[in-house]
Coordinates of C-alpha atoms in Angstrom, one line a residue:
Chain A
E1 CA 0.0 0.0 -0.3
P2 CA 1.6 3.2 -0.8
E3 CA 2.0 5.2 1.8
V4 CA 3.7 8.7 2.7
T5 CA 7.6 8.8 3.7
Q6 CA 9.5 11.5 5.6
T7 CA 13.5 12.2 6.2
P8 CA 15.2 12.3 8.3
S9 CA 13.0 10.6 11.3
H10 CA 15.0 12.5 13.8
Q11 CA 17.3 15.5 13.8
V12 CA 19.1 17.5 15.7
T13 CA 19.9 21.0 15.3
Q14 CA 21.7 24.4 17.0
M15 CA 19.7 26.9 17.3
G16 CA 20.0 29.4 14.0
Q17 CA 20.8 26.7 11.3
E18 CA 18.9 26.2 8.6
V19 CA 17.0 22.5 8.6
I20 CA 15.2 21.2 5.6
L21 CA 12.9 18.2 6.5
R22 CA 11.7 16.1 3.3
C23 CA 8.6 14.2 2.4
V24 CA 7.5 11.7 -0.4
P25 CA 4.2 12.2 -0.5
I26 CA 1.6 9.3 -2.4
S27 CA 2.6 9.7 -6.1
N28 CA -0.6 10.5 -7.6
H29 CA -1.7 12.8 -4.3
L30 CA -2.0 16.4 -5.2
Y31 CA -2.8 18.4 -1.8
F32 CA 0.4 18.5 0.6
Y33 CA 0.5 19.7 4.2
W34 CA 2.5 20.2 7.2
Y35 CA 1.3 19.9 10.6
R36 CA 3.8 20.2 13.9
Q37 CA 3.2 18.8 17.4
I38 CA 4.8 20.1 20.1
L39 CA 5.8 17.2 22.7
G40 CA 2.6 17.0 25.0
Q41 CA 0.2 18.9 22.6
K42 CA -2.3 18.9 19.6
V43 CA -1.0 18.2 16.1
E44 CA -1.0 21.9 14.4
F45 CA -1.7 22.7 11.1
L46 CA 1.2 24.7 9.5
V47 CA 0.8 24.8 5.8
S48 CA -1.2 23.6 2.5
F49 CA -0.1 23.1 -0.8
Y50 CA -1.7 22.6 -4.3
N51 CA -0.8 23.2 -7.4
N52 CA 2.8 24.6 -6.7
E53 CA 1.5 27.3 -4.2
I54 CA 0.6 27.8 -0.8
S55 CA -2.9 27.1 -0.3
E56 CA -3.5 28.3 3.5
K57 CA -1.1 29.1 6.3
S58 CA -1.5 29.2 9.8
E59 CA 0.2 32.4 11.8
I60 CA 2.4 29.8 12.9
F61 CA 3.8 29.7 9.9
D62 CA 6.0 32.9 9.3
D63 CA 8.7 33.9 7.1
Q64 CA 11.3 31.6 9.0
F65 CA 9.4 28.6 6.8
S66 CA 8.9 28.0 3.8
V67 CA 7.7 25.3 1.4
E68 CA 8.7 23.5 -2.1
R69 CA 8.0 20.5 -4.4
P70 CA 11.4 21.2 -6.1
D71 CA 10.4 17.6 -8.1
G72 CA 7.8 15.4 -9.1
S73 CA 8.5 13.6 -6.0
N74 CA 9.3 15.8 -3.1
F75 CA 7.5 18.1 -0.9
T76 CA 10.0 20.0 2.2
L77 CA 9.8 22.1 4.7
K78 CA 12.4 24.8 5.5
I79 CA 12.8 26.9 8.4
R80 CA 15.8 29.1 8.0
S81 CA 16.5 29.9 11.3
T82 CA 15.8 27.7 14.0
K83 CA 14.7 28.6 17.0
L84 CA 14.6 26.1 20.3
E85 CA 10.6 26.7 20.0
D86 CA 10.8 24.9 16.5
S87 CA 11.5 21.7 18.6
A88 CA 9.0 19.1 17.7
M89 CA 7.7 16.8 15.5
Y90 CA 6.8 17.2 11.8
F91 CA 4.2 15.5 9.8
C92 CA 3.7 15.9 6.2
A93 CA 0.5 14.7 5.1
S94 CA -1.0 14.4 1.6
R95 CA -4.2 13.3 0.0
S96 CA -5.5 12.8 -3.9
G97 CA -8.8 14.8 -4.3
T98 CA -10.7 17.7 -3.0
I99 CA -12.2 15.8 0.0
E100 CA -10.5 12.7 0.0
T101 CA -8.6 11.5 3.3
Q102 CA -5.3 13.4 4.1
Y103 CA -2.8 10.5 4.9
F104 CA 0.1 11.1 7.2
G105 CA 3.9 10.3 6.9
P106 CA 5.5 8.9 10.4
G107 CA 6.9 12.3 11.2
T108 CA 10.4 14.3 11.3
R109 CA 11.2 15.0 15.0
L110 CA 13.2 18.0 14.9
L111 CA 15.1 19.2 18.6
V112 CA 17.0 22.3 18.4
L113 CA 19.4 22.9 21.3
Chain B
A1 CA -13.6 29.0 12.7
Q2 CA -13.3 25.3 13.3
S3 CA -12.6 23.3 16.5
V4 CA -12.6 19.9 18.3
T5 CA -12.8 19.1 21.9
Q6 CA -11.9 16.0 23.3
P7 CA -13.0 16.1 27.2
D8 CA -11.1 13.2 28.4
I9 CA -7.1 13.6 28.3
H10 CA -6.6 9.9 30.2
I11 CA -8.9 7.0 29.8
T12 CA -7.9 4.0 32.0
V13 CA -9.9 0.8 30.9
S14 CA -9.7 -3.0 31.2
E15 CA -8.8 -5.4 28.3
G16 CA -11.6 -6.9 27.2
A17 CA -14.4 -3.6 28.4
S18 CA -15.6 -1.5 26.3
L19 CA -14.4 1.8 25.3
E20 CA -15.8 5.4 24.4
L21 CA -14.0 8.2 23.5
R22 CA -15.4 11.8 22.9
C23 CA -15.2 13.9 20.5
N24 CA -17.5 17.3 20.0
Y25 CA -16.1 19.7 17.2
S26 CA -17.5 23.5 16.0
Y27 CA -17.6 23.6 12.2
G28 CA -20.3 26.1 10.4
A29 CA -21.1 23.7 8.1
T30 CA -21.7 20.2 7.1
P31 CA -18.1 18.7 8.6
Y32 CA -15.6 16.0 7.3
L33 CA -14.5 14.5 10.4
F34 CA -11.9 11.7 11.3
W35 CA -10.7 9.8 14.0
Y36 CA -6.6 9.1 13.7
V37 CA -4.8 7.0 16.1
Q38 CA -0.9 7.5 17.6
S39 CA 1.0 5.0 19.0
P40 CA 3.9 5.8 21.2
G41 CA 6.6 7.3 18.2
Q42 CA 4.9 6.7 15.9
G43 CA 3.2 8.7 13.3
L44 CA -0.6 9.3 12.7
Q45 CA -3.1 5.8 11.5
L46 CA -6.6 6.7 9.9
L47 CA -9.0 4.6 12.1
L48 CA -11.7 6.1 10.5
K49 CA -13.5 8.6 8.3
Y50 CA -17.6 10.6 7.7
F51 CA -17.5 12.6 4.7
S52 CA -21.7 12.0 4.5
G53 CA -24.6 9.1 4.5
D54 CA -24.8 7.0 7.1
T55 CA -23.7 8.6 10.7
L56 CA -22.4 5.2 12.0
V57 CA -19.5 4.5 10.6
Q58 CA -17.2 1.6 10.7
G59 CA -13.1 1.5 10.3
I60 CA -10.1 -0.4 11.5
K61 CA -9.0 -2.4 14.0
G62 CA -12.8 -3.0 15.3
F63 CA -13.4 0.8 15.5
E64 CA -16.8 2.8 14.7
A65 CA -18.0 6.0 15.2
E66 CA -20.7 7.5 15.2
F67 CA -21.9 11.5 13.5
K68 CA -24.4 13.1 15.8
R69 CA -25.0 16.2 14.0
S70 CA -27.9 17.7 17.1
Q71 CA -24.8 17.2 19.6
S72 CA -22.4 18.2 17.1
S73 CA -20.2 14.8 18.5
F74 CA -18.6 12.1 16.7
N75 CA -17.5 9.5 19.4
L76 CA -15.6 6.9 19.1
R77 CA -16.5 3.1 20.1
K78 CA -14.8 -0.1 20.5
P79 CA -16.7 -3.2 22.5
S80 CA -13.9 -4.7 23.5
V81 CA -10.4 -3.7 23.9
H82 CA -7.3 -5.6 23.1
W83 CA -3.6 -4.4 25.4
S84 CA -2.4 -3.3 21.7
D85 CA -5.3 -0.1 21.7
A86 CA -3.5 1.6 24.3
A87 CA -2.7 4.7 22.3
E88 CA -3.4 8.3 21.5
Y89 CA -6.5 9.3 20.0
F90 CA -7.3 12.1 18.2
C91 CA -9.9 13.5 16.3
A92 CA -9.9 15.9 13.7
V93 CA -12.4 18.3 11.7
G94 CA -11.3 19.3 7.8
A95 CA -12.5 22.1 6.1
Q96 CA -14.5 21.9 3.1
A97 CA -12.2 25.1 2.0
A98 CA -9.9 24.7 -0.7
G99 CA -7.0 24.2 1.3
N100 CA -9.3 21.5 3.4
K101 CA -6.6 21.2 6.3
L102 CA -7.3 19.2 9.3
T103 CA -8.1 20.7 12.9
F104 CA -7.6 18.4 15.6
G105 CA -8.6 18.4 19.1
G106 CA -6.5 17.8 22.0
G107 CA -6.1 13.7 22.1
T108 CA -6.9 11.1 24.0
R109 CA -4.7 8.8 25.9
V110 CA -6.3 5.4 26.6
L111 CA -4.3 2.9 28.5
V112 CA -5.1 -0.7 28.9
K113 CA -5.2 -2.8 32.0
P114 CA -4.5 -6.3 32.4

């Protein structure tokens, strides 16, 4: 069964460094998402992406964040200058159509020191 | 704005007993509703979903949920829990707008006693 994959599974970085989190959505899916879950808190929406542009973003998704679909398979989240409070599990999700289910990847646990 | 409330932060249940997890949502139109499960250190796995039609939906692992519009609820049930059901359960509502983001509840952590 097709699944969303994410790399790396864990990443440790120093405050102020740039990180890129990578996702490979399910191949025929058209809509892509990033969510995050700070330890012990609820899963929060960051951004949705369709047709090579952002369709919606939350207030969390400030200028330090960017997303890109550099080729036909990858979907990336970049944090330009990480802060301690960016430490969280980041989930990528994708869906095929207008009302179809979002399928989540296993997540990348980011720790900013 | 859409929102989801899961009133129970923790639930402890004995193996073999029934389980019900509560979920209340706030959304202006007909919602798309989901239950996801997250095992420790794992990602989010879809248990079941409601888009329209029959208000009682069946999911994987023996779970079911009932959509009650009058109560703005989408409670998850399982008649007999197994030790492997110990996990965190998240209810989510999806918007009908183009982005279709999901808004999650705070989650309910289920502990299963032998």
